[in-house]
Short mmCIF file of C-alpha atoms and ligand atoms in Angstrom, two decimals:
data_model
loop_
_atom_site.label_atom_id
_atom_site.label_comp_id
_atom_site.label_asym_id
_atom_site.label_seq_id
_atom_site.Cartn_x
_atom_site.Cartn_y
_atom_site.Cartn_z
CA UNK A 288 204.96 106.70 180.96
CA UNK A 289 201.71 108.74 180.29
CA UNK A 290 199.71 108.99 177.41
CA UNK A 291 199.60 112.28 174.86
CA UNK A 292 196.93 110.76 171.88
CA UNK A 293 195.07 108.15 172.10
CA UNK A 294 193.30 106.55 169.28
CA UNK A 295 189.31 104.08 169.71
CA UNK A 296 188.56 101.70 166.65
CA UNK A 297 189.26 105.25 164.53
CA UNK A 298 187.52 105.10 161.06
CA UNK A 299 188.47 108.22 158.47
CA UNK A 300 188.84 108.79 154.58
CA UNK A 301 186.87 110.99 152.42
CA UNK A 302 183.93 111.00 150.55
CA UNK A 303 184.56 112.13 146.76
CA UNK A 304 182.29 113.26 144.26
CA UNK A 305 182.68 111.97 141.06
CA UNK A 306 180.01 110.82 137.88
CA UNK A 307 177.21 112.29 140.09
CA UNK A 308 177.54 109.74 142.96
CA UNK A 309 179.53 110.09 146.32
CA UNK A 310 182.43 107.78 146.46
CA UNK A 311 183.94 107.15 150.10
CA UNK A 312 187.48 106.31 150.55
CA UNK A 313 188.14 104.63 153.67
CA UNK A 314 191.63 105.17 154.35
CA UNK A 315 192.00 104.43 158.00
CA UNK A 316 190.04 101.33 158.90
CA UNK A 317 189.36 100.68 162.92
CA UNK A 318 192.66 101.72 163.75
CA UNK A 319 193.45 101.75 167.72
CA UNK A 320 196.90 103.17 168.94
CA UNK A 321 198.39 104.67 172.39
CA UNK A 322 200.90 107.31 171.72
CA UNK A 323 203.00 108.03 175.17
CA UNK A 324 205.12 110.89 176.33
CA UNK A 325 208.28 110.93 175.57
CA UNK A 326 208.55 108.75 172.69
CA UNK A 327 209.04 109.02 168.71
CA UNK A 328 206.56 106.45 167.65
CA UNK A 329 206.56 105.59 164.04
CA UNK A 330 204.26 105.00 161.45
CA UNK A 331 205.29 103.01 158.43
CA UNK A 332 204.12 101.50 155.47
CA UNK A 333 204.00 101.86 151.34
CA UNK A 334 202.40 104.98 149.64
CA UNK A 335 198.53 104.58 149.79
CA UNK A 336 198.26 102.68 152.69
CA UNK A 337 196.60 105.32 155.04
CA UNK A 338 199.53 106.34 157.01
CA UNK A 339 199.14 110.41 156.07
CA UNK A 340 195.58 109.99 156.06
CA UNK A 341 196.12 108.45 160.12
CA UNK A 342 198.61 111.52 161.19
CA UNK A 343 195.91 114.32 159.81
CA UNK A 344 192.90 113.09 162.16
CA UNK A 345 195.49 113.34 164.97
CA UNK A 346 195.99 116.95 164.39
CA UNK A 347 192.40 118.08 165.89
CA UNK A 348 191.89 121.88 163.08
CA UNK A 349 192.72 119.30 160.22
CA UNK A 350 189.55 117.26 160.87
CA UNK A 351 187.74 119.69 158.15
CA UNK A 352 186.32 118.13 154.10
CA UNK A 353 187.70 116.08 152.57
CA UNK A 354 188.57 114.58 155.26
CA UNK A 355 186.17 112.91 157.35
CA UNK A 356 185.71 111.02 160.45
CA UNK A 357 183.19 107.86 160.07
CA UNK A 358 183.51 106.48 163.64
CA UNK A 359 185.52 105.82 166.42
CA UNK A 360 187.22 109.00 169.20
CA UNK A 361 190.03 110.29 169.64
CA UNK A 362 191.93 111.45 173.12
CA UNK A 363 194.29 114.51 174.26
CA UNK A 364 195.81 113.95 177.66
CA UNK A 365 196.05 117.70 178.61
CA UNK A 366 197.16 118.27 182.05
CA UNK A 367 196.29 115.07 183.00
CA UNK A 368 192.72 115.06 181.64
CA UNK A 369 191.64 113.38 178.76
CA UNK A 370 189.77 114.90 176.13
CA UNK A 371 187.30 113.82 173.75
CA UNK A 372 189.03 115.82 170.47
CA UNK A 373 185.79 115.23 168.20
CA UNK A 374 183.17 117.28 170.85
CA UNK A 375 185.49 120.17 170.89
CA UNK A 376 184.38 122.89 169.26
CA UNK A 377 186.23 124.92 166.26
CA UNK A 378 187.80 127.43 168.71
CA UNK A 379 188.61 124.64 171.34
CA UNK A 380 190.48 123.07 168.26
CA UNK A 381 191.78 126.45 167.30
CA UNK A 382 193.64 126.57 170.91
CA UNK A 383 195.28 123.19 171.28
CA UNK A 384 196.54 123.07 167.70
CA UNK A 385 200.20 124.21 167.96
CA UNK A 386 200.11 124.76 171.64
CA UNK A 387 199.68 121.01 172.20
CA UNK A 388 199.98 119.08 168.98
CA UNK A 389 201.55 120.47 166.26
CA UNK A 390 201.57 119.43 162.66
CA UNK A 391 204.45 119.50 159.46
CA UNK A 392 202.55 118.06 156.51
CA UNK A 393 203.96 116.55 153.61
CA UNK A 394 206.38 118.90 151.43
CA UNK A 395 205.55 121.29 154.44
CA UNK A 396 209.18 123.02 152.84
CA UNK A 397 206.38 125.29 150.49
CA UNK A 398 204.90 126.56 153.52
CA UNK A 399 206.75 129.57 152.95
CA UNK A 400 205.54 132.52 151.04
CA UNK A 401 208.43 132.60 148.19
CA UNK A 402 208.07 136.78 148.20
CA UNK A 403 207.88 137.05 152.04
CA UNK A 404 211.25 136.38 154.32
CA UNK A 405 211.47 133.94 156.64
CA UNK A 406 211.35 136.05 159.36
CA UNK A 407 207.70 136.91 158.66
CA UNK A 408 206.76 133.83 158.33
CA UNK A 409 207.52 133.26 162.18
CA UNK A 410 206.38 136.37 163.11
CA UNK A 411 203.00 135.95 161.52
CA UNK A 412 203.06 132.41 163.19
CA UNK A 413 203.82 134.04 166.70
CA UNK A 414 201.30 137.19 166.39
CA UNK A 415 198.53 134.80 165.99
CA UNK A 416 199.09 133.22 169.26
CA UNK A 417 201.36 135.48 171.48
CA UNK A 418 199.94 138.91 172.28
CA UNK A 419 203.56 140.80 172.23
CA UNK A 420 204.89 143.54 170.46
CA UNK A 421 206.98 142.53 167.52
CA UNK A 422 210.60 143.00 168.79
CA UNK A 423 209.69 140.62 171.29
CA UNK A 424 208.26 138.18 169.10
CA UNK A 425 211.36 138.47 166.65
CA UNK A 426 213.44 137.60 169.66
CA UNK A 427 211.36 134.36 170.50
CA UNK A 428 212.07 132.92 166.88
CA UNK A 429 215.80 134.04 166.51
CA UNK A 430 216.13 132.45 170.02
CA UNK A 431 214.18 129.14 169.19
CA UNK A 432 215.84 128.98 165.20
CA UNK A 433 219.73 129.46 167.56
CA UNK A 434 218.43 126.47 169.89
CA UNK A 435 217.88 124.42 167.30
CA UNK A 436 221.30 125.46 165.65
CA UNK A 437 220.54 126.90 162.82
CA UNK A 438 222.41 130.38 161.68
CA UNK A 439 219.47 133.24 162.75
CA UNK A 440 220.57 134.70 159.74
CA UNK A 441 218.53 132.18 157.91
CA UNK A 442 215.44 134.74 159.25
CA UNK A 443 216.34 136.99 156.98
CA UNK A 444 216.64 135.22 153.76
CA UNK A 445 213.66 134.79 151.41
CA UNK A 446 212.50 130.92 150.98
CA UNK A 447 214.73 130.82 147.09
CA UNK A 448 217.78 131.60 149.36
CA UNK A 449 217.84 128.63 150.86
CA UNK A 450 218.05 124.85 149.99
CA UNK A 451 215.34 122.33 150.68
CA UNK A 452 216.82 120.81 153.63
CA UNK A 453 217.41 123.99 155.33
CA UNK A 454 213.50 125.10 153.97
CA UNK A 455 212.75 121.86 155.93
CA UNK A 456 214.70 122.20 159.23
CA UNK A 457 213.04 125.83 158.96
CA UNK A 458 209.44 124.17 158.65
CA UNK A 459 210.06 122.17 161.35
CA UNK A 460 211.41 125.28 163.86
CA UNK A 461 208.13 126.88 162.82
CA UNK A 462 206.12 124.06 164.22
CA UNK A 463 207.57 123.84 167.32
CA UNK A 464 208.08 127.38 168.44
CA UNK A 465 205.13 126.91 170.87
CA UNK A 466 206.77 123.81 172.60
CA UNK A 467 204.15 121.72 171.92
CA UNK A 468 203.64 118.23 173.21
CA UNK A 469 202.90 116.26 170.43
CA UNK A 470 204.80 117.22 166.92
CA UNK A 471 203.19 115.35 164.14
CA UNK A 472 205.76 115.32 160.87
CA UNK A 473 204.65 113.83 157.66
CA UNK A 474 207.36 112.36 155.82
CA UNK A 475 209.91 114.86 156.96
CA UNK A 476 212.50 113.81 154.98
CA UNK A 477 211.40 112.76 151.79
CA UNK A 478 212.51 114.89 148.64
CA UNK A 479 216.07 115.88 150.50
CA UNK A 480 219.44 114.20 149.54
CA UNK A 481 220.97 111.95 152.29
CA UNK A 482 222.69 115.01 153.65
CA UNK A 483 219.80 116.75 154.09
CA UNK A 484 217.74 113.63 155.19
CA UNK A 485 220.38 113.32 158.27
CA UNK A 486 220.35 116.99 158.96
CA UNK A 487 216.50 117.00 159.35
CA UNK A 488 216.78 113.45 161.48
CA UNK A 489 219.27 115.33 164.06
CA UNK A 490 216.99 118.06 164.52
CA UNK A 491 213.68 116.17 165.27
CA UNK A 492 216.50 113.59 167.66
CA UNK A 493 217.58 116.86 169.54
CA UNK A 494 214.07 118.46 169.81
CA UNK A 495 212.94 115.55 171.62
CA UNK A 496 215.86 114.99 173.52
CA UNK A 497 215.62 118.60 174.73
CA UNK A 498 211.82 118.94 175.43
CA UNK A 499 210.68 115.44 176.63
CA UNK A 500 207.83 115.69 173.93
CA UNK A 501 206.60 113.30 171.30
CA UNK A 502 206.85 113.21 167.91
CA UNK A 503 204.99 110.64 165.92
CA UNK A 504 206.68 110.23 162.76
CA UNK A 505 205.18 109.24 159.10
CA UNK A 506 207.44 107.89 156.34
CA UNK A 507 207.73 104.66 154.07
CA UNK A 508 211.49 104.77 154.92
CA UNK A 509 211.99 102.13 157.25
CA UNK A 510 215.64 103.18 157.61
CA UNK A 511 214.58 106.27 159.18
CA UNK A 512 212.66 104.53 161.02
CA UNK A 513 215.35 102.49 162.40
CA UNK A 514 217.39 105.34 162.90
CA UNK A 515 215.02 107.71 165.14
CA UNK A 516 211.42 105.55 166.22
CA UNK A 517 211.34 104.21 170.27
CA UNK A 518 208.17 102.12 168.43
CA UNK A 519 207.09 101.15 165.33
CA UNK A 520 203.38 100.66 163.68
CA UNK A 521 203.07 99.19 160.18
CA UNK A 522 200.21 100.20 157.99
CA UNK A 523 198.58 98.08 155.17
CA UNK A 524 195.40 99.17 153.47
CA UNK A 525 194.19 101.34 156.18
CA UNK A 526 194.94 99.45 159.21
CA UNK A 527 197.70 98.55 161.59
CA UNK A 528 199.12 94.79 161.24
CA UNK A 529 201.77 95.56 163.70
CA UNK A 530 203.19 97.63 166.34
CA UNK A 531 206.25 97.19 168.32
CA UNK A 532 209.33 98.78 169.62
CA UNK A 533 211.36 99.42 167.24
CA UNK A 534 214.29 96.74 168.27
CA UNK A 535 211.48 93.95 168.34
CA UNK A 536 209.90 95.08 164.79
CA UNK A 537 213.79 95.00 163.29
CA UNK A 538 214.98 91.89 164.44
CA UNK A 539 211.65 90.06 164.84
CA UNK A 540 209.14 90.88 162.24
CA UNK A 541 206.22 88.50 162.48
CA UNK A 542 204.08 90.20 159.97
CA UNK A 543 204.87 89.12 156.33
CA UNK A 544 204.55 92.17 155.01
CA UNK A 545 206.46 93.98 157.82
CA UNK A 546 209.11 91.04 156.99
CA UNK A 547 209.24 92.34 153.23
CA UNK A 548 209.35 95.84 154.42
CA UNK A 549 212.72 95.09 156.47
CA UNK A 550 214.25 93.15 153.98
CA UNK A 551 214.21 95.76 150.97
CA UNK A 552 216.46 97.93 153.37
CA UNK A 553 219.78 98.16 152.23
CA UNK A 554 222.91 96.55 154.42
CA UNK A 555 226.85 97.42 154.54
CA UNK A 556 228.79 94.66 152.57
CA UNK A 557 225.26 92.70 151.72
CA UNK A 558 225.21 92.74 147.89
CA UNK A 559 222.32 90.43 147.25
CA UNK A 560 218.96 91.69 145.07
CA UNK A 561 216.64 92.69 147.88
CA UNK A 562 213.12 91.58 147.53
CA UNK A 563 210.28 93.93 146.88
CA UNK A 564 207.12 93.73 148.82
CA UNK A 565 205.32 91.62 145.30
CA UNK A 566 202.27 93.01 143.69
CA UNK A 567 200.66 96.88 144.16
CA UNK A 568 198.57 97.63 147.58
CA UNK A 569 194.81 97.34 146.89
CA UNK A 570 192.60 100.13 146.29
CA UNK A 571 190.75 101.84 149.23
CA UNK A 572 187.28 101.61 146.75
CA UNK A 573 187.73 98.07 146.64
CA UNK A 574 189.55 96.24 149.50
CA UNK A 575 190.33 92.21 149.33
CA UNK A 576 188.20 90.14 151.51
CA UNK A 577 189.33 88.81 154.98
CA UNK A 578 193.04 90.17 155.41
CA UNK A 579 193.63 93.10 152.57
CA UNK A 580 197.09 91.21 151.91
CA UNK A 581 196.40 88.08 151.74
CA UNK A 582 196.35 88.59 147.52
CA UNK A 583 200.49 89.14 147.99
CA UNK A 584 201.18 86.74 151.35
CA UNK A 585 202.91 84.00 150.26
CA UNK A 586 201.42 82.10 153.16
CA UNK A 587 197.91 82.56 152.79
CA UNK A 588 195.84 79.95 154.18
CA UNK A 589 191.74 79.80 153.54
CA UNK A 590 190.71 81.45 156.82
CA UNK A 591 192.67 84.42 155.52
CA UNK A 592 190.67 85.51 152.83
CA UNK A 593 187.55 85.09 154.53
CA UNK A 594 188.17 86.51 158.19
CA UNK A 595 189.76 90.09 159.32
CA UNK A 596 192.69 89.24 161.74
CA UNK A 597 192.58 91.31 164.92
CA UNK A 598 195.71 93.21 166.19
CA UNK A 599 196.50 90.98 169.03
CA UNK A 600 199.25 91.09 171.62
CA UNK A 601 202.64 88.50 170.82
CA UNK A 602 203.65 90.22 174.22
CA UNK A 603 203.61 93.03 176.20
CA UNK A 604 205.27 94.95 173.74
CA UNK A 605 204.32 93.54 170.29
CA UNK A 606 201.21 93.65 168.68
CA UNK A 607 200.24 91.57 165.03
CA UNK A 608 197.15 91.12 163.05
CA UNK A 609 198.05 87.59 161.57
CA UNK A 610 196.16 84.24 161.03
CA UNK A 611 200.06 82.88 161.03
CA UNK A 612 200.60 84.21 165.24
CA UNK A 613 196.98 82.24 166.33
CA UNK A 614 197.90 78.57 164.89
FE1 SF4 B 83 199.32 86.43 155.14
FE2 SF4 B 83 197.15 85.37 156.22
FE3 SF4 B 83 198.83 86.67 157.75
FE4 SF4 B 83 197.33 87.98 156.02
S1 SF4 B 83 196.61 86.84 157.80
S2 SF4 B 83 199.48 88.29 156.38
S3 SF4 B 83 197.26 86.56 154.33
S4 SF4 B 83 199.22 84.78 156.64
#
């Protein structure tokens, strides 16, 4: 299987002004990942711990203030040849965004204009890369917005018509009307009742199944995760502690915290309290020595709060940054 993204020792965060002085928040900390065709390769973790922060500087026209990049490169495979996404230039950006990687931020359900319709939404969207007339263009999204199953009625309502999930499966149709071959999707499903939540799973399932893309999926839900993901990375404080298909990181979690993550999700006909991950995750302005979670591991040893544990491969197929997997 080929690679689509490709991430080198990637450092990014922002740099904030505040009380005269620039503050820098360093919310993605040497992180190194391979992202391969054909998979839906997840990205967990709690709230603040970089994950969002991670899936912008993969989406090459979002690389713009705040958000900054302080080292490290990052790859497109584009017909076979790699490119270097922080040389390109603003226009080169301009042309592989949506084509080739597309992106559906957070609460990406507002992206539409509550006094505009739908269907000029899309057709904005399409005029600004298609050179066709508009009948043409009109046919492109009711086609794409049927393929997807959705009612291509739903072009003509205006955003208030419609519920959130629908606003959502919408958002989604928008960002892959180009085909691209990476689909970035920032907590898709957060904010939408369980209906809704499997709705919006079943479409991202079915896009992939249909186009043989990617889609490298963001959310602290680690049932969704288990649900949709091929592979699995878990986030604390900026970098990845583990990565692994998704059967290995559910029924083997090496990673403590990864361990805590799995057992707060919920399980048919198990009625015990399920344990929290303890504690709050540190701040990016001032990080814990040695391994950031070694203040909430309940097996913390010395070396832990000294020296940073590299991701290192268990196996072919499972990656952990852990003093507890080199003993
Ligand atoms: Fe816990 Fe140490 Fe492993 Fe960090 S490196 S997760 S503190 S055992």
């Amino acid at each position: 299987m080929g690679l689509v993204l490709k991430l080198e020792s990637l450092r990014a965060g922002y740099i904030l002004r505040s009380l005269d002085r620039n503050r820098v928040i360093p919310a993605v900390n040497e992180v190194s990942l391979e992202i391969r065709d054909d998979e839906i390769y997840g990205i967990a973790g709690e709230s603040g711990s970089g994950k969002s922060t991670l899936l912008k500087t993969m989406f090459a026209t979002a690389i713009e203030p705040p958000l900054r990049i302080f080292g490290g490169k990052i790859y497109y495979y584009v017909q076979n040849k790699e490119i270097d996404v922080l040389t390109l230039s603003v226009q080169e950006k301009m042309r592989l965004s949506w084509q080739y990687v597309s992106y559906i931020p957070q609460g990406s359900m507002s992206v539409f204009n509550p006094i505009r319709k739908v269907r000029t939404v899309f057709l904005d969207f399409l005029k600004s890369h298609v050179k066709e007339g508009e009948e043409k263009l009109l046919a492109v999204a009711t086609r794409h917005v049927k393929a997807l199953g959705l009612a291509p009625e739903v072009l003509d309502a205006y955003p208030h018509q419609l519920s959130g999930g629908m606003k959502q499966r919408l958002a989604i149709a928008l960002a892959t009307l180009l085909n691209p071959r990476v689909i970035l999707a920032d907590e898709p499903t957060t904010a939408l009742d369980v209906v809704a939540q499997k709705a919006v799973i079943q479409l991202l399932r079915e896009i992939q199944r249909e186009s043989k893309n990617t889609i490298v999926l963001v959310t602290h839900d680690m049932g969704v995760h288990a649900n949709i993901a091929t592979r699995v990375a878990i986030m604390y404080a900026g970098k990845i502690v583990e990565e692994g298909s998704t059967t290995a990181i559910l029924k083997r979690p090496l990673h403590p915290y990864t361990k805590y993550l799995i057992d707060s999700l919920p399980r048919i006909g198990d009625k015990h309290v399920r344990e929290s991950v303890p504690g709050n995750p540190p701040s990016f302005l001032d990080l814990p020595s040695g391994c950031a979670f070694h203040p909430r591991c309940p097996y913390v040893q010395e070396i832990c709060k000294r020296e940073v544990p590299q991701l290192v491969n268990v196996n072919a197929e499972h990656k952990i940054a852990c003093w507890l997997e080199r003993r």
